[in-house]
């Protein structure tokens, strides 16, 4: 049963990555309410049983490929949901960029392994297919930003996305 679940998860992740590579890569950036995207992702995680808090300014809007960015943030929140009890998602605008953080109270990832988990099919000690973070980073970099993994003030892992406010 565990092997079947792993295979199904891998198929889902590969399908998601292929969808991004084929279709979402051509999605055009347009003004998107990032706060609404964060609330949608949190609502999905709550339906799956997670405790998720969202803190973001009302109407935080920037040019995004909405479907792709939702997939990236969902991947980060899903990772946190699998490994933690509590998740906090926040967004704040700082000068010419927006910072989105996904914090959790899980076991985290040792600092010397944080960059390697972005490689395709690389997994941490808790399993997984090793594509979620790869997909998330590809999407965020396609938006001119990046993702970093850090220690969370909640005791687990913090995934920090930095996005430019303007695509120009």
mmCIF file with all atom_site columns, N, CA, C and O in Angstrom, residues 6-60:
data_model
loop_
_atom_site.group_PDB
_atom_site.id
_atom_site.type_symbol
_atom_site.label_atom_id
_atom_site.label_alt_id
_atom_site.label_comp_id
_atom_site.label_asym_id
_atom_site.label_entity_id
_atom_site.label_seq_id
_atom_site.pdbx_PDB_ins_code
_atom_site.Cartn_x
_atom_site.Cartn_y
_atom_site.Cartn_z
_atom_site.occupancy
_atom_site.B_iso_or_equiv
_atom_site.pdbx_formal_charge
_atom_site.auth_seq_id
_atom_site.auth_comp_id
_atom_site.auth_asym_id
_atom_site.auth_atom_id
_atom_site.pdbx_PDB_model_num
ATOM 1   N N  . UNK A 1 6  ? 3.248  5.833  -2.973  1.00 0.00 ? 6  UNK A N  1
ATOM 2   C CA . UNK A 1 6  ? 4.432  6.537  -3.474  1.00 0.00 ? 6  UNK A CA 1
ATOM 3   C C  . UNK A 1 6  ? 4.393  6.668  -4.993  1.00 0.00 ? 6  UNK A C  1
ATOM 4   O O  . UNK A 1 6  ? 4.708  7.721  -5.544  1.00 0.00 ? 6  UNK A O  1
ATOM 5   N N  . UNK A 1 7  ? 4.022  5.589  -5.676  1.00 0.00 ? 7  UNK A N  1
ATOM 6   C CA . UNK A 1 7  ? 3.941  5.619  -7.139  1.00 0.00 ? 7  UNK A CA 1
ATOM 7   C C  . UNK A 1 7  ? 2.866  6.608  -7.593  1.00 0.00 ? 7  UNK A C  1
ATOM 8   O O  . UNK A 1 7  ? 3.079  7.393  -8.520  1.00 0.00 ? 7  UNK A O  1
ATOM 9   N N  . UNK A 1 8  ? 1.724  6.600  -6.931  1.00 0.00 ? 8  UNK A N  1
ATOM 10  C CA . UNK A 1 8  ? 0.659  7.542  -7.284  1.00 0.00 ? 8  UNK A CA 1
ATOM 11  C C  . UNK A 1 8  ? 1.101  8.977  -7.063  1.00 0.00 ? 8  UNK A C  1
ATOM 12  O O  . UNK A 1 8  ? 0.815  9.860  -7.883  1.00 0.00 ? 8  UNK A O  1
ATOM 13  N N  . UNK A 1 9  ? 1.805  9.230  -5.966  1.00 0.00 ? 9  UNK A N  1
ATOM 14  C CA . UNK A 1 9  ? 2.299  10.579 -5.713  1.00 0.00 ? 9  UNK A CA 1
ATOM 15  C C  . UNK A 1 9  ? 3.311  10.982 -6.776  1.00 0.00 ? 9  UNK A C  1
ATOM 16  O O  . UNK A 1 9  ? 3.290  12.105 -7.286  1.00 0.00 ? 9  UNK A O  1
ATOM 17  N N  . UNK A 1 10 ? 4.197  10.075 -7.149  1.00 0.00 ? 10 UNK A N  1
ATOM 18  C CA . UNK A 1 10 ? 5.195  10.377 -8.174  1.00 0.00 ? 10 UNK A CA 1
ATOM 19  C C  . UNK A 1 10 ? 4.510  10.664 -9.513  1.00 0.00 ? 10 UNK A C  1
ATOM 20  O O  . UNK A 1 10 ? 4.881  11.613 -10.216 1.00 0.00 ? 10 UNK A O  1
ATOM 21  N N  . UNK A 1 11 ? 3.500  9.879  -9.865  1.00 0.00 ? 11 UNK A N  1
ATOM 22  C CA . UNK A 1 11 ? 2.769  10.128 -11.108 1.00 0.00 ? 11 UNK A CA 1
ATOM 23  C C  . UNK A 1 11 ? 2.117  11.507 -11.088 1.00 0.00 ? 11 UNK A C  1
ATOM 24  O O  . UNK A 1 11 ? 2.144  12.237 -12.076 1.00 0.00 ? 11 UNK A O  1
ATOM 25  N N  . UNK A 1 12 ? 1.538  11.873 -9.950  1.00 0.00 ? 12 UNK A N  1
ATOM 26  C CA . UNK A 1 12 ? 0.902  13.188 -9.821  1.00 0.00 ? 12 UNK A CA 1
ATOM 27  C C  . UNK A 1 12 ? 1.934  14.299 -9.974  1.00 0.00 ? 12 UNK A C  1
ATOM 28  O O  . UNK A 1 12 ? 1.712  15.285 -10.684 1.00 0.00 ? 12 UNK A O  1
ATOM 29  N N  . UNK A 1 13 ? 3.087  14.138 -9.352  1.00 0.00 ? 13 UNK A N  1
ATOM 30  C CA . UNK A 1 13 ? 4.118  15.169 -9.424  1.00 0.00 ? 13 UNK A CA 1
ATOM 31  C C  . UNK A 1 13 ? 4.708  15.274 -10.831 1.00 0.00 ? 13 UNK A C  1
ATOM 32  O O  . UNK A 1 13 ? 4.927  16.376 -11.334 1.00 0.00 ? 13 UNK A O  1
ATOM 33  N N  . UNK A 1 14 ? 4.959  14.137 -11.470 1.00 0.00 ? 14 UNK A N  1
ATOM 34  C CA . UNK A 1 14 ? 5.491  14.161 -12.834 1.00 0.00 ? 14 UNK A CA 1
ATOM 35  C C  . UNK A 1 14 ? 4.471  14.810 -13.765 1.00 0.00 ? 14 UNK A C  1
ATOM 36  O O  . UNK A 1 14 ? 4.818  15.646 -14.607 1.00 0.00 ? 14 UNK A O  1
ATOM 37  N N  . UNK A 1 15 ? 3.194  14.463 -13.604 1.00 0.00 ? 15 UNK A N  1
ATOM 38  C CA . UNK A 1 15 ? 2.147  15.080 -14.425 1.00 0.00 ? 15 UNK A CA 1
ATOM 39  C C  . UNK A 1 15 ? 2.112  16.588 -14.209 1.00 0.00 ? 15 UNK A C  1
ATOM 40  O O  . UNK A 1 15 ? 1.967  17.361 -15.161 1.00 0.00 ? 15 UNK A O  1
ATOM 41  N N  . UNK A 1 16 ? 2.242  17.009 -12.965 1.00 0.00 ? 16 UNK A N  1
ATOM 42  C CA . UNK A 1 16 ? 2.258  18.435 -12.670 1.00 0.00 ? 16 UNK A CA 1
ATOM 43  C C  . UNK A 1 16 ? 3.440  19.138 -13.304 1.00 0.00 ? 16 UNK A C  1
ATOM 44  O O  . UNK A 1 16 ? 3.308  20.234 -13.863 1.00 0.00 ? 16 UNK A O  1
ATOM 45  N N  . UNK A 1 17 ? 4.602  18.506 -13.248 1.00 0.00 ? 17 UNK A N  1
ATOM 46  C CA . UNK A 1 17 ? 5.790  19.118 -13.844 1.00 0.00 ? 17 UNK A CA 1
ATOM 47  C C  . UNK A 1 17 ? 5.652  19.196 -15.359 1.00 0.00 ? 17 UNK A C  1
ATOM 48  O O  . UNK A 1 17 ? 5.968  20.209 -15.979 1.00 0.00 ? 17 UNK A O  1
ATOM 49  N N  . UNK A 1 18 ? 5.149  18.126 -15.967 1.00 0.00 ? 18 UNK A N  1
ATOM 50  C CA . UNK A 1 18 ? 4.949  18.130 -17.413 1.00 0.00 ? 18 UNK A CA 1
ATOM 51  C C  . UNK A 1 18 ? 3.913  19.165 -17.827 1.00 0.00 ? 18 UNK A C  1
ATOM 52  O O  . UNK A 1 18 ? 4.063  19.829 -18.854 1.00 0.00 ? 18 UNK A O  1
ATOM 53  N N  . UNK A 1 19 ? 2.866  19.326 -17.027 1.00 0.00 ? 19 UNK A N  1
ATOM 54  C CA . UNK A 1 19 ? 1.866  20.353 -17.323 1.00 0.00 ? 19 UNK A CA 1
ATOM 55  C C  . UNK A 1 19 ? 2.507  21.732 -17.295 1.00 0.00 ? 19 UNK A C  1
ATOM 56  O O  . UNK A 1 19 ? 2.251  22.570 -18.163 1.00 0.00 ? 19 UNK A O  1
ATOM 57  N N  . UNK A 1 20 ? 3.358  21.970 -16.313 1.00 0.00 ? 20 UNK A N  1
ATOM 58  C CA . UNK A 1 20 ? 4.058  23.247 -16.249 1.00 0.00 ? 20 UNK A CA 1
ATOM 59  C C  . UNK A 1 20 ? 4.947  23.423 -17.476 1.00 0.00 ? 20 UNK A C  1
ATOM 60  O O  . UNK A 1 20 ? 4.921  24.463 -18.139 1.00 0.00 ? 20 UNK A O  1
ATOM 61  N N  . UNK A 1 21 ? 5.724  22.391 -17.800 1.00 0.00 ? 21 UNK A N  1
ATOM 62  C CA . UNK A 1 21 ? 6.658  22.487 -18.915 1.00 0.00 ? 21 UNK A CA 1
ATOM 63  C C  . UNK A 1 21 ? 5.923  22.685 -20.245 1.00 0.00 ? 21 UNK A C  1
ATOM 64  O O  . UNK A 1 21 ? 6.383  23.420 -21.111 1.00 0.00 ? 21 UNK A O  1
ATOM 65  N N  . UNK A 1 22 ? 4.771  22.050 -20.407 1.00 0.00 ? 22 UNK A N  1
ATOM 66  C CA . UNK A 1 22 ? 4.030  22.149 -21.663 1.00 0.00 ? 22 UNK A CA 1
ATOM 67  C C  . UNK A 1 22 ? 3.154  23.384 -21.744 1.00 0.00 ? 22 UNK A C  1
ATOM 68  O O  . UNK A 1 22 ? 3.149  24.075 -22.750 1.00 0.00 ? 22 UNK A O  1
ATOM 69  N N  . UNK A 1 23 ? 2.365  23.639 -20.711 1.00 0.00 ? 23 UNK A N  1
ATOM 70  C CA . UNK A 1 23 ? 1.321  24.638 -20.848 1.00 0.00 ? 23 UNK A CA 1
ATOM 71  C C  . UNK A 1 23 ? 1.488  25.871 -20.011 1.00 0.00 ? 23 UNK A C  1
ATOM 72  O O  . UNK A 1 23 ? 1.345  26.983 -20.494 1.00 0.00 ? 23 UNK A O  1
ATOM 73  N N  . UNK A 1 24 ? 1.769  25.690 -18.734 1.00 0.00 ? 24 UNK A N  1
ATOM 74  C CA . UNK A 1 24 ? 1.803  26.841 -17.857 1.00 0.00 ? 24 UNK A CA 1
ATOM 75  C C  . UNK A 1 24 ? 2.973  27.750 -18.188 1.00 0.00 ? 24 UNK A C  1
ATOM 76  O O  . UNK A 1 24 ? 2.963  28.917 -17.863 1.00 0.00 ? 24 UNK A O  1
ATOM 77  N N  . UNK A 1 25 ? 3.986  27.213 -18.848 1.00 0.00 ? 25 UNK A N  1
ATOM 78  C CA . UNK A 1 25 ? 5.114  28.038 -19.264 1.00 0.00 ? 25 UNK A CA 1
ATOM 79  C C  . UNK A 1 25 ? 4.707  29.091 -20.276 1.00 0.00 ? 25 UNK A C  1
ATOM 80  O O  . UNK A 1 25 ? 5.387  30.084 -20.460 1.00 0.00 ? 25 UNK A O  1
ATOM 81  N N  . UNK A 1 26 ? 3.585  28.881 -20.973 1.00 0.00 ? 26 UNK A N  1
ATOM 82  C CA . UNK A 1 26 ? 3.108  29.851 -21.959 1.00 0.00 ? 26 UNK A CA 1
ATOM 83  C C  . UNK A 1 26 ? 2.025  30.759 -21.390 1.00 0.00 ? 26 UNK A C  1
ATOM 84  O O  . UNK A 1 26 ? 1.578  31.670 -22.072 1.00 0.00 ? 26 UNK A O  1
ATOM 85  N N  . UNK A 1 27 ? 1.594  30.500 -20.163 1.00 0.00 ? 27 UNK A N  1
ATOM 86  C CA . UNK A 1 27 ? 0.603  31.359 -19.517 1.00 0.00 ? 27 UNK A CA 1
ATOM 87  C C  . UNK A 1 27 ? 1.187  32.768 -19.408 1.00 0.00 ? 27 UNK A C  1
ATOM 88  O O  . UNK A 1 27 ? 2.341  32.949 -19.045 1.00 0.00 ? 27 UNK A O  1
ATOM 89  N N  . UNK A 1 28 ? 0.394  33.764 -19.746 1.00 0.00 ? 28 UNK A N  1
ATOM 90  C CA . UNK A 1 28 ? 0.853  35.149 -19.712 1.00 0.00 ? 28 UNK A CA 1
ATOM 91  C C  . UNK A 1 28 ? 0.685  35.749 -18.316 1.00 0.00 ? 28 UNK A C  1
ATOM 92  O O  . UNK A 1 28 ? -0.326 35.524 -17.663 1.00 0.00 ? 28 UNK A O  1
ATOM 93  N N  . UNK A 1 29 ? 1.684  36.510 -17.913 1.00 0.00 ? 29 UNK A N  1
ATOM 94  C CA . UNK A 1 29 ? 1.587  37.204 -16.630 1.00 0.00 ? 29 UNK A CA 1
ATOM 95  C C  . UNK A 1 29 ? 0.559  38.325 -16.752 1.00 0.00 ? 29 UNK A C  1
ATOM 96  O O  . UNK A 1 29 ? 0.481  39.003 -17.775 1.00 0.00 ? 29 UNK A O  1
ATOM 97  N N  . UNK A 1 30 ? -0.224 38.470 -15.706 1.00 0.00 ? 30 UNK A N  1
ATOM 98  C CA . UNK A 1 30 ? -1.201 39.550 -15.631 1.00 0.00 ? 30 UNK A CA 1
ATOM 99  C C  . UNK A 1 30 ? -1.350 39.935 -14.166 1.00 0.00 ? 30 UNK A C  1
ATOM 100 O O  . UNK A 1 30 ? -0.941 39.181 -13.287 1.00 0.00 ? 30 UNK A O  1
ATOM 101 N N  . UNK A 1 31 ? -1.930 41.104 -13.875 1.00 0.00 ? 31 UNK A N  1
ATOM 102 C CA . UNK A 1 31 ? -2.095 41.496 -12.478 1.00 0.00 ? 31 UNK A CA 1
ATOM 103 C C  . UNK A 1 31 ? -2.949 40.468 -11.723 1.00 0.00 ? 31 UNK A C  1
ATOM 104 O O  . UNK A 1 31 ? -4.051 40.131 -12.144 1.00 0.00 ? 31 UNK A O  1
ATOM 105 N N  . UNK A 1 32 ? -2.386 39.939 -10.642 1.00 0.00 ? 32 UNK A N  1
ATOM 106 C CA . UNK A 1 32 ? -3.043 38.900 -9.857  1.00 0.00 ? 32 UNK A CA 1
ATOM 107 C C  . UNK A 1 32 ? -3.013 39.314 -8.391  1.00 0.00 ? 32 UNK A C  1
ATOM 108 O O  . UNK A 1 32 ? -1.993 39.797 -7.893  1.00 0.00 ? 32 UNK A O  1
ATOM 109 N N  . UNK A 1 33 ? -4.129 39.105 -7.708  1.00 0.00 ? 33 UNK A N  1
ATOM 110 C CA . UNK A 1 33 ? -4.198 39.361 -6.276  1.00 0.00 ? 33 UNK A CA 1
ATOM 111 C C  . UNK A 1 33 ? -3.520 38.181 -5.567  1.00 0.00 ? 33 UNK A C  1
ATOM 112 O O  . UNK A 1 33 ? -4.110 37.118 -5.409  1.00 0.00 ? 33 UNK A O  1
ATOM 113 N N  . UNK A 1 34 ? -2.271 38.372 -5.176  1.00 0.00 ? 34 UNK A N  1
ATOM 114 C CA . UNK A 1 34 ? -1.494 37.310 -4.532  1.00 0.00 ? 34 UNK A CA 1
ATOM 115 C C  . UNK A 1 34 ? -2.126 36.878 -3.218  1.00 0.00 ? 34 UNK A C  1
ATOM 116 O O  . UNK A 1 34 ? -2.100 35.695 -2.870  1.00 0.00 ? 34 UNK A O  1
ATOM 117 N N  . UNK A 1 35 ? -2.714 37.807 -2.498  1.00 0.00 ? 35 UNK A N  1
ATOM 118 C CA . UNK A 1 35 ? -3.375 37.462 -1.239  1.00 0.00 ? 35 UNK A CA 1
ATOM 119 C C  . UNK A 1 35 ? -4.494 36.457 -1.477  1.00 0.00 ? 35 UNK A C  1
ATOM 120 O O  . UNK A 1 35 ? -4.626 35.480 -0.723  1.00 0.00 ? 35 UNK A O  1
ATOM 121 N N  . UNK A 1 36 ? -5.258 36.631 -2.540  1.00 0.00 ? 36 UNK A N  1
ATOM 122 C CA . UNK A 1 36 ? -6.320 35.672 -2.875  1.00 0.00 ? 36 UNK A CA 1
ATOM 123 C C  . UNK A 1 36 ? -5.743 34.303 -3.220  1.00 0.00 ? 36 UNK A C  1
ATOM 124 O O  . UNK A 1 36 ? -6.300 33.270 -2.833  1.00 0.00 ? 36 UNK A O  1
ATOM 125 N N  . UNK A 1 37 ? -4.621 34.286 -3.936  1.00 0.00 ? 37 UNK A N  1
ATOM 126 C CA . UNK A 1 37 ? -3.967 33.015 -4.258  1.00 0.00 ? 37 UNK A CA 1
ATOM 127 C C  . UNK A 1 37 ? -3.552 32.305 -2.967  1.00 0.00 ? 37 UNK A C  1
ATOM 128 O O  . UNK A 1 37 ? -3.790 31.100 -2.804  1.00 0.00 ? 37 UNK A O  1
ATOM 129 N N  . UNK A 1 38 ? -2.952 33.040 -2.039  1.00 0.00 ? 38 UNK A N  1
ATOM 130 C CA . UNK A 1 38 ? -2.523 32.445 -0.764  1.00 0.00 ? 38 UNK A CA 1
ATOM 131 C C  . UNK A 1 38 ? -3.713 31.904 0.015   1.00 0.00 ? 38 UNK A C  1
ATOM 132 O O  . UNK A 1 38 ? -3.640 30.808 0.595   1.00 0.00 ? 38 UNK A O  1
ATOM 133 N N  . UNK A 1 39 ? -4.806 32.648 0.038   1.00 0.00 ? 39 UNK A N  1
ATOM 134 C CA . UNK A 1 39 ? -6.014 32.191 0.739   1.00 0.00 ? 39 UNK A CA 1
ATOM 135 C C  . UNK A 1 39 ? -6.583 30.929 0.089   1.00 0.00 ? 39 UNK A C  1
ATOM 136 O O  . UNK A 1 39 ? -7.022 30.014 0.780   1.00 0.00 ? 39 UNK A O  1
ATOM 137 N N  . UNK A 1 40 ? -6.569 30.859 -1.252  1.00 0.00 ? 40 UNK A N  1
ATOM 138 C CA . UNK A 1 40 ? -7.056 29.662 -1.960  1.00 0.00 ? 40 UNK A CA 1
ATOM 139 C C  . UNK A 1 40 ? -6.210 28.437 -1.623  1.00 0.00 ? 40 UNK A C  1
ATOM 140 O O  . UNK A 1 40 ? -6.736 27.353 -1.369  1.00 0.00 ? 40 UNK A O  1
ATOM 141 N N  . UNK A 1 41 ? -4.888 28.617 -1.638  1.00 0.00 ? 41 UNK A N  1
ATOM 142 C CA . UNK A 1 41 ? -3.980 27.507 -1.323  1.00 0.00 ? 41 UNK A CA 1
ATOM 143 C C  . UNK A 1 41 ? -4.206 27.050 0.120   1.00 0.00 ? 41 UNK A C  1
ATOM 144 O O  . UNK A 1 41 ? -4.287 25.847 0.404   1.00 0.00 ? 41 UNK A O  1
ATOM 145 N N  . UNK A 1 42 ? -4.338 28.002 1.041   1.00 0.00 ? 42 UNK A N  1
ATOM 146 C CA . UNK A 1 42 ? -4.570 27.665 2.455   1.00 0.00 ? 42 UNK A CA 1
ATOM 147 C C  . UNK A 1 42 ? -5.889 26.930 2.635   1.00 0.00 ? 42 UNK A C  1
ATOM 148 O O  . UNK A 1 42 ? -5.970 25.963 3.401   1.00 0.00 ? 42 UNK A O  1
ATOM 149 N N  . UNK A 1 43 ? -6.924 27.357 1.916   1.00 0.00 ? 43 UNK A N  1
ATOM 150 C CA . UNK A 1 43 ? -8.226 26.692 2.017   1.00 0.00 ? 43 UNK A CA 1
ATOM 151 C C  . UNK A 1 43 ? -8.118 25.235 1.572   1.00 0.00 ? 43 UNK A C  1
ATOM 152 O O  . UNK A 1 43 ? -8.690 24.345 2.212   1.00 0.00 ? 43 UNK A O  1
ATOM 153 N N  . UNK A 1 44 ? -7.374 24.981 0.512   1.00 0.00 ? 44 UNK A N  1
ATOM 154 C CA . UNK A 1 44 ? -7.172 23.599 0.064   1.00 0.00 ? 44 UNK A CA 1
ATOM 155 C C  . UNK A 1 44 ? -6.432 22.768 1.097   1.00 0.00 ? 44 UNK A C  1
ATOM 156 O O  . UNK A 1 44 ? -6.786 21.615 1.351   1.00 0.00 ? 44 UNK A O  1
ATOM 157 N N  . UNK A 1 45 ? -5.415 23.350 1.711   1.00 0.00 ? 45 UNK A N  1
ATOM 158 C CA . UNK A 1 45 ? -4.655 22.631 2.746   1.00 0.00 ? 45 UNK A CA 1
ATOM 159 C C  . UNK A 1 45 ? -5.524 22.378 3.969   1.00 0.00 ? 45 UNK A C  1
ATOM 160 O O  . UNK A 1 45 ? -5.436 21.308 4.587   1.00 0.00 ? 45 UNK A O  1
ATOM 161 N N  . UNK A 1 46 ? -6.387 23.330 4.303   1.00 0.00 ? 46 UNK A N  1
ATOM 162 C CA . UNK A 1 46 ? -7.288 23.130 5.445   1.00 0.00 ? 46 UNK A CA 1
ATOM 163 C C  . UNK A 1 46 ? -8.260 21.987 5.163   1.00 0.00 ? 46 UNK A C  1
ATOM 164 O O  . UNK A 1 46 ? -8.566 21.189 6.056   1.00 0.00 ? 46 UNK A O  1
ATOM 165 N N  . UNK A 1 47 ? -8.752 21.904 3.919   1.00 0.00 ? 47 UNK A N  1
ATOM 166 C CA . UNK A 1 47 ? -9.642 20.786 3.561   1.00 0.00 ? 47 UNK A CA 1
ATOM 167 C C  . UNK A 1 47 ? -8.934 19.449 3.719   1.00 0.00 ? 47 UNK A C  1
ATOM 168 O O  . UNK A 1 47 ? -9.562 18.441 4.000   1.00 0.00 ? 47 UNK A O  1
ATOM 169 N N  . UNK A 1 48 ? -7.608 19.452 3.544   1.00 0.00 ? 48 UNK A N  1
ATOM 170 C CA . UNK A 1 48 ? -6.818 18.231 3.712   1.00 0.00 ? 48 UNK A CA 1
ATOM 171 C C  . UNK A 1 48 ? -6.425 18.007 5.168   1.00 0.00 ? 48 UNK A C  1
ATOM 172 O O  . UNK A 1 48 ? -5.673 17.084 5.471   1.00 0.00 ? 48 UNK A O  1
ATOM 173 N N  . UNK A 1 49 ? -6.919 18.861 6.073   1.00 0.00 ? 49 UNK A N  1
ATOM 174 C CA . UNK A 1 49 ? -6.689 18.656 7.495   1.00 0.00 ? 49 UNK A CA 1
ATOM 175 C C  . UNK A 1 49 ? -5.602 19.497 8.124   1.00 0.00 ? 49 UNK A C  1
ATOM 176 O O  . UNK A 1 49 ? -5.295 19.324 9.303   1.00 0.00 ? 49 UNK A O  1
ATOM 177 N N  . UNK A 1 50 ? -4.993 20.411 7.389   1.00 0.00 ? 50 UNK A N  1
ATOM 178 C CA . UNK A 1 50 ? -3.891 21.213 7.931   1.00 0.00 ? 50 UNK A CA 1
ATOM 179 C C  . UNK A 1 50 ? -4.407 22.420 8.708   1.00 0.00 ? 50 UNK A C  1
ATOM 180 O O  . UNK A 1 50 ? -5.492 22.929 8.440   1.00 0.00 ? 50 UNK A O  1
ATOM 181 N N  . UNK A 1 51 ? -3.593 22.854 9.667   1.00 0.00 ? 51 UNK A N  1
ATOM 182 C CA . UNK A 1 51 ? -3.832 24.121 10.366  1.00 0.00 ? 51 UNK A CA 1
ATOM 183 C C  . UNK A 1 51 ? -2.961 25.167 9.680   1.00 0.00 ? 51 UNK A C  1
ATOM 184 O O  . UNK A 1 51 ? -1.732 25.114 9.774   1.00 0.00 ? 51 UNK A O  1
ATOM 185 N N  . UNK A 1 52 ? -3.596 26.096 8.963   1.00 0.00 ? 52 UNK A N  1
ATOM 186 C CA . UNK A 1 52 ? -2.862 27.093 8.182   1.00 0.00 ? 52 UNK A CA 1
ATOM 187 C C  . UNK A 1 52 ? -3.381 28.489 8.509   1.00 0.00 ? 52 UNK A C  1
ATOM 188 O O  . UNK A 1 52 ? -4.581 28.733 8.447   1.00 0.00 ? 52 UNK A O  1
ATOM 189 N N  . UNK A 1 53 ? -2.459 29.383 8.859   1.00 0.00 ? 53 UNK A N  1
ATOM 190 C CA . UNK A 1 53 ? -2.776 30.792 9.053   1.00 0.00 ? 53 UNK A CA 1
ATOM 191 C C  . UNK A 1 53 ? -2.173 31.578 7.898   1.00 0.00 ? 53 UNK A C  1
ATOM 192 O O  . UNK A 1 53 ? -1.053 31.284 7.461   1.00 0.00 ? 53 UNK A O  1
ATOM 193 N N  . UNK A 1 54 ? -2.895 32.577 7.411   1.00 0.00 ? 54 UNK A N  1
ATOM 194 C CA . UNK A 1 54 ? -2.410 33.432 6.326   1.00 0.00 ? 54 UNK A CA 1
ATOM 195 C C  . UNK A 1 54 ? -2.391 34.871 6.814   1.00 0.00 ? 54 UNK A C  1
ATOM 196 O O  . UNK A 1 54 ? -3.371 35.357 7.375   1.00 0.00 ? 54 UNK A O  1
ATOM 197 N N  . UNK A 1 55 ? -1.268 35.532 6.610   1.00 0.00 ? 55 UNK A N  1
ATOM 198 C CA . UNK A 1 55 ? -1.129 36.947 6.919   1.00 0.00 ? 55 UNK A CA 1
ATOM 199 C C  . UNK A 1 55 ? -0.588 37.637 5.671   1.00 0.00 ? 55 UNK A C  1
ATOM 200 O O  . UNK A 1 55 ? 0.546  37.358 5.253   1.00 0.00 ? 55 UNK A O  1
ATOM 201 N N  . UNK A 1 56 ? -1.415 38.477 5.064   1.00 0.00 ? 56 UNK A N  1
ATOM 202 C CA . UNK A 1 56 ? -0.991 39.202 3.867   1.00 0.00 ? 56 UNK A CA 1
ATOM 203 C C  . UNK A 1 56 ? -1.873 40.436 3.710   1.00 0.00 ? 56 UNK A C  1
ATOM 204 O O  . UNK A 1 56 ? -3.045 40.408 4.087   1.00 0.00 ? 56 UNK A O  1
ATOM 205 N N  . UNK A 1 57 ? -1.316 41.490 3.133   1.00 0.00 ? 57 UNK A N  1
ATOM 206 C CA . UNK A 1 57 ? -2.125 42.690 2.937   1.00 0.00 ? 57 UNK A CA 1
ATOM 207 C C  . UNK A 1 57 ? -3.269 42.426 1.957   1.00 0.00 ? 57 UNK A C  1
ATOM 208 O O  . UNK A 1 57 ? -3.103 41.690 0.982   1.00 0.00 ? 57 UNK A O  1
ATOM 209 N N  . UNK A 1 58 ? -4.405 43.016 2.232   1.00 0.00 ? 58 UNK A N  1
ATOM 210 C CA . UNK A 1 58 ? -5.551 42.877 1.333   1.00 0.00 ? 58 UNK A CA 1
ATOM 211 C C  . UNK A 1 58 ? -5.187 43.495 -0.014  1.00 0.00 ? 58 UNK A C  1
ATOM 212 O O  . UNK A 1 58 ? -4.623 44.592 -0.065  1.00 0.00 ? 58 UNK A O  1
ATOM 213 N N  . UNK A 1 59 ? -5.475 42.760 -1.083  1.00 0.00 ? 59 UNK A N  1
ATOM 214 C CA . UNK A 1 59 ? -5.281 43.315 -2.419  1.00 0.00 ? 59 UNK A CA 1
ATOM 215 C C  . UNK A 1 59 ? -3.847 43.423 -2.881  1.00 0.00 ? 59 UNK A C  1
ATOM 216 O O  . UNK A 1 59 ? -3.543 44.237 -3.752  1.00 0.00 ? 59 UNK A O  1
ATOM 217 N N  . UNK A 1 60 ? -2.929 42.631 -2.332  1.00 0.00 ? 60 UNK A N  1
ATOM 218 C CA . UNK A 1 60 ? -1.527 42.642 -2.777  1.00 0.00 ? 60 UNK A CA 1
ATOM 219 C C  . UNK A 1 60 ? -1.489 42.076 -4.196  1.00 0.00 ? 60 UNK A C  1
ATOM 220 O O  . UNK A 1 60 ? -1.623 40.869 -4.405  1.00 0.00 ? 60 UNK A O  1
#
